[in-house]
Amino acid sequence: MADRFDVVVIGGGPGGYNCAIRLGQLGLSAACIDDRGRFGGTCLNVGCIPSKALLHASELYELARKDFARFGITGSPGLDLPAMMAQKQQAVDQLTRGVEFLFRKNKVEGIVGRAKITAPGRVQVKSQTGILEIFTDHVVIATGSEVTPLPGVKIDEQQIVSSTGALSLKSVPKRLLVVGAGIIGLELGSVWRRLGAEVTVVEFLDRIVPGIDAEVARQFHRLLERQGMRFRLSSKVTGVSKGKVLSVSVESATGGDAAVLDADIVLVAIGRRPYTGNLGLEDIGVKLNARGVVETDEHFRTNIPGVWAIGDVRPGAMLAHKAEDEAIACAERIAGRAGHVNYDAIPSVIYTYPEVAVVGKNEEELKQAGINYKVGKFPFTANPRAKTNLTTEGFVKIIADAASDRVLGVHMLGPDVGNMAGEASLAIEFSASSEDIARTSHAHPTLSEAIRQAAMNVDGWAMQM
Ligand code: FAD
Ligand code: NAI
């Protein structure tokens, strides 16, 4: 193997592997180093992919048990949890092997080992076969993130778990207590509720999914409660004591009023933080902010020439496709091209039922920025396909600039809206007006017609309600 590359990418997640592939496409020699043993990072190994496999399987299980009768399909299926877990693992295995194939195709050197930057342009890799010294013109830091710990609560991945443990429980817990009503808490809480657990979610704030449009969050909260998920808002977990069951101390967020809740499993999901452990950043002087986030300029350059950063380790949303967008732009910058990311067009999706999909600014952000806007909404109760499918929960909301009609935000709660987020991103990327969407043909009968009707309603002419 060569010991010199144009670029060394540290981390083989969606940031790292996509960056290395794009570098290969642009004719640069690239190595991608990851310590996990399998490429794909958090996303493919213990994040997006396994969680979506369990969300899909558990949704089918719940549909089959509770909703099939409404379509005239009778009989109640059972649960084979090991088989469900095996299907999840198969998806992970296929996709992680796929990254190795893409590396070969694009002449990227995939290296399994633990990397440390010993000087600008110099990376040391500890692998099972020994220590490698690699020389390079550029280093891209794509080392991702790790679970934020909850003070006083030690994760053992058996009874007190992070998302990683919650993706591999051996049996369905009778009572699951989730700390944090964010994306992980609600997605994995939904998985285990559907499979039979009683799920209680303890959230510090007085609302769920902070950062999501408040109207969407309120209706989402009501629907999750209707499905049987319980919430304790404005509350915090102050400790968990282990015995035959777990005794979880919960207090009001402002203190006082302690209660003890019993649980079989506690899932800690209060956020993730950038991961830069033992990478040598302090030694070479790379600037981190107070929260340990690697600081860069808008073109992913750190303060040290030749050292770049992308993905969860740098500021912004911790999302696989945000890491991928930055990977492409960073590789292009290194190759002397003009890569760029439009952060306003990056969607965020919560893959529960119903799903939540948002792109662009929400009403709270626009009010705060003093921007005048108009809103068009359309409920799925009036969408023919949703009615036919018996999936009428939720709505689409489009926000457009009051003067120019340019679309500023699209906020959706409803069936399969994650797959509809692409249209919303494209509209924002192309600076579409709400009228552009309203006058674009949408196939009938599809759920996406709700977007068109909501766009019509920005100027009050939705035709199907
Ligand atoms: P990572 O994917 O974390 O990859 C970094 C890699 O670098 C890791 O493999 C790590 O082991 C390796 N590494 C770190 N330090 C070193 C070192 N010194 N030497 C060698 N290797 C090193 N996002 C979505 O967009 N959609 C989803 O549905 C979604 N679901 C998620 C579900 C869960 C349960 C979790 C936890 C996350 C989910 N995410 C989702 C977030 C997504 O996984 C991350 O945003 C994404 O993986 C970030 O990519 P990255 O390349 O920056 O880092
Ligand atoms: P999160 O930031 O989405 O939510 C954390 C929640 O915990 C917040 O509601 C917060 O107010 C609450 N919280 C914080 N401290 C608390 C405390 N002490 N007690 C009670 N509640 C507390 O973080 P989460 O769910 O851990 O996910 C991490 C990241 O992973 C997400 O931000 C997202 O970027 C990514 N992710 C993305 C997914 C997707 O795109 N579908 C799926 C899963 C994860």
XYZ file of N, CA and C in Angstrom, residues 147 149-150 152-166 169-170 240-243 245-246 264-268:
93
model
N -22.712 9.687 21.647
C -23.873 9.964 22.494
C -23.503 10.988 23.581
N -23.664 12.088 27.187
C -24.014 11.355 28.412
C -24.973 12.151 29.298
N -25.742 11.439 30.091
C -26.644 12.078 31.058
C -25.951 11.991 32.420
N -24.768 11.340 35.943
C -25.285 10.470 37.006
C -25.932 9.191 36.494
N -26.006 9.012 35.186
C -26.646 7.802 34.638
C -25.639 7.115 33.716
N -25.195 5.902 34.115
C -24.135 5.248 33.341
C -24.740 4.268 32.329
N -24.423 4.490 31.072
C -24.951 3.612 30.016
C -24.177 2.292 30.028
N -24.904 1.147 30.155
C -24.225 -0.162 30.116
C -24.588 -0.937 28.849
N -25.462 -0.366 28.025
C -25.958 -0.956 26.773
C -26.700 -2.281 26.999
N -27.052 -2.594 28.255
C -27.878 -3.772 28.529
C -29.230 -3.311 29.066
N -29.184 -2.663 30.259
C -30.426 -2.150 30.853
C -30.577 -0.654 30.609
N -29.446 0.042 30.700
C -29.466 1.491 30.422
C -28.725 1.679 29.105
N -29.490 2.002 28.063
C -28.917 1.918 26.718
C -28.889 3.276 26.022
N -27.989 3.385 25.055
C -28.041 4.483 24.087
C -28.800 3.927 22.879
N -28.839 4.701 21.809
C -29.520 4.199 20.600
C -28.894 2.874 20.156
N -27.584 2.732 20.342
C -26.916 1.500 19.866
C -27.488 0.269 20.566
N -27.623 0.326 21.903
C -28.210 -0.803 22.633
C -29.681 -0.980 22.287
N -30.386 0.144 22.096
C -31.824 0.067 21.815
C -32.113 -0.554 20.449
N -31.979 -4.864 21.375
C -32.502 -5.493 22.595
C -32.863 -6.951 22.289
N -32.635 -7.809 23.288
C -32.849 -9.257 23.068
C -34.331 -9.626 23.163
N -30.792 6.866 38.103
C -31.419 5.553 37.852
C -30.747 4.565 38.793
N -31.539 3.890 39.629
C -30.878 2.867 40.451
C -31.285 1.489 39.945
N -30.257 0.604 39.950
C -30.443 -0.711 39.349
C -30.858 -1.726 40.405
N -31.814 -2.545 40.094
C -32.199 -3.679 40.920
C -32.773 -4.677 39.957
N -35.652 -4.375 38.694
C -36.073 -3.411 37.671
C -35.283 -2.124 37.906
N -35.397 -1.194 36.990
C -34.706 0.087 37.168
C -35.657 1.073 37.852
N -37.944 -1.318 32.748
C -37.067 -2.468 32.484
C -35.845 -2.027 31.688
N -36.063 -1.057 30.817
C -34.961 -0.502 30.018
C -35.082 1.023 30.048
N -33.936 1.694 30.176
C -33.916 3.156 30.025
C -33.081 3.472 28.785
N -33.652 4.273 27.895
C -32.930 4.725 26.698
C -32.547 6.190 26.888
N -31.255 6.467 26.880
C -30.783 7.848 27.007
C -30.622 8.426 25.594
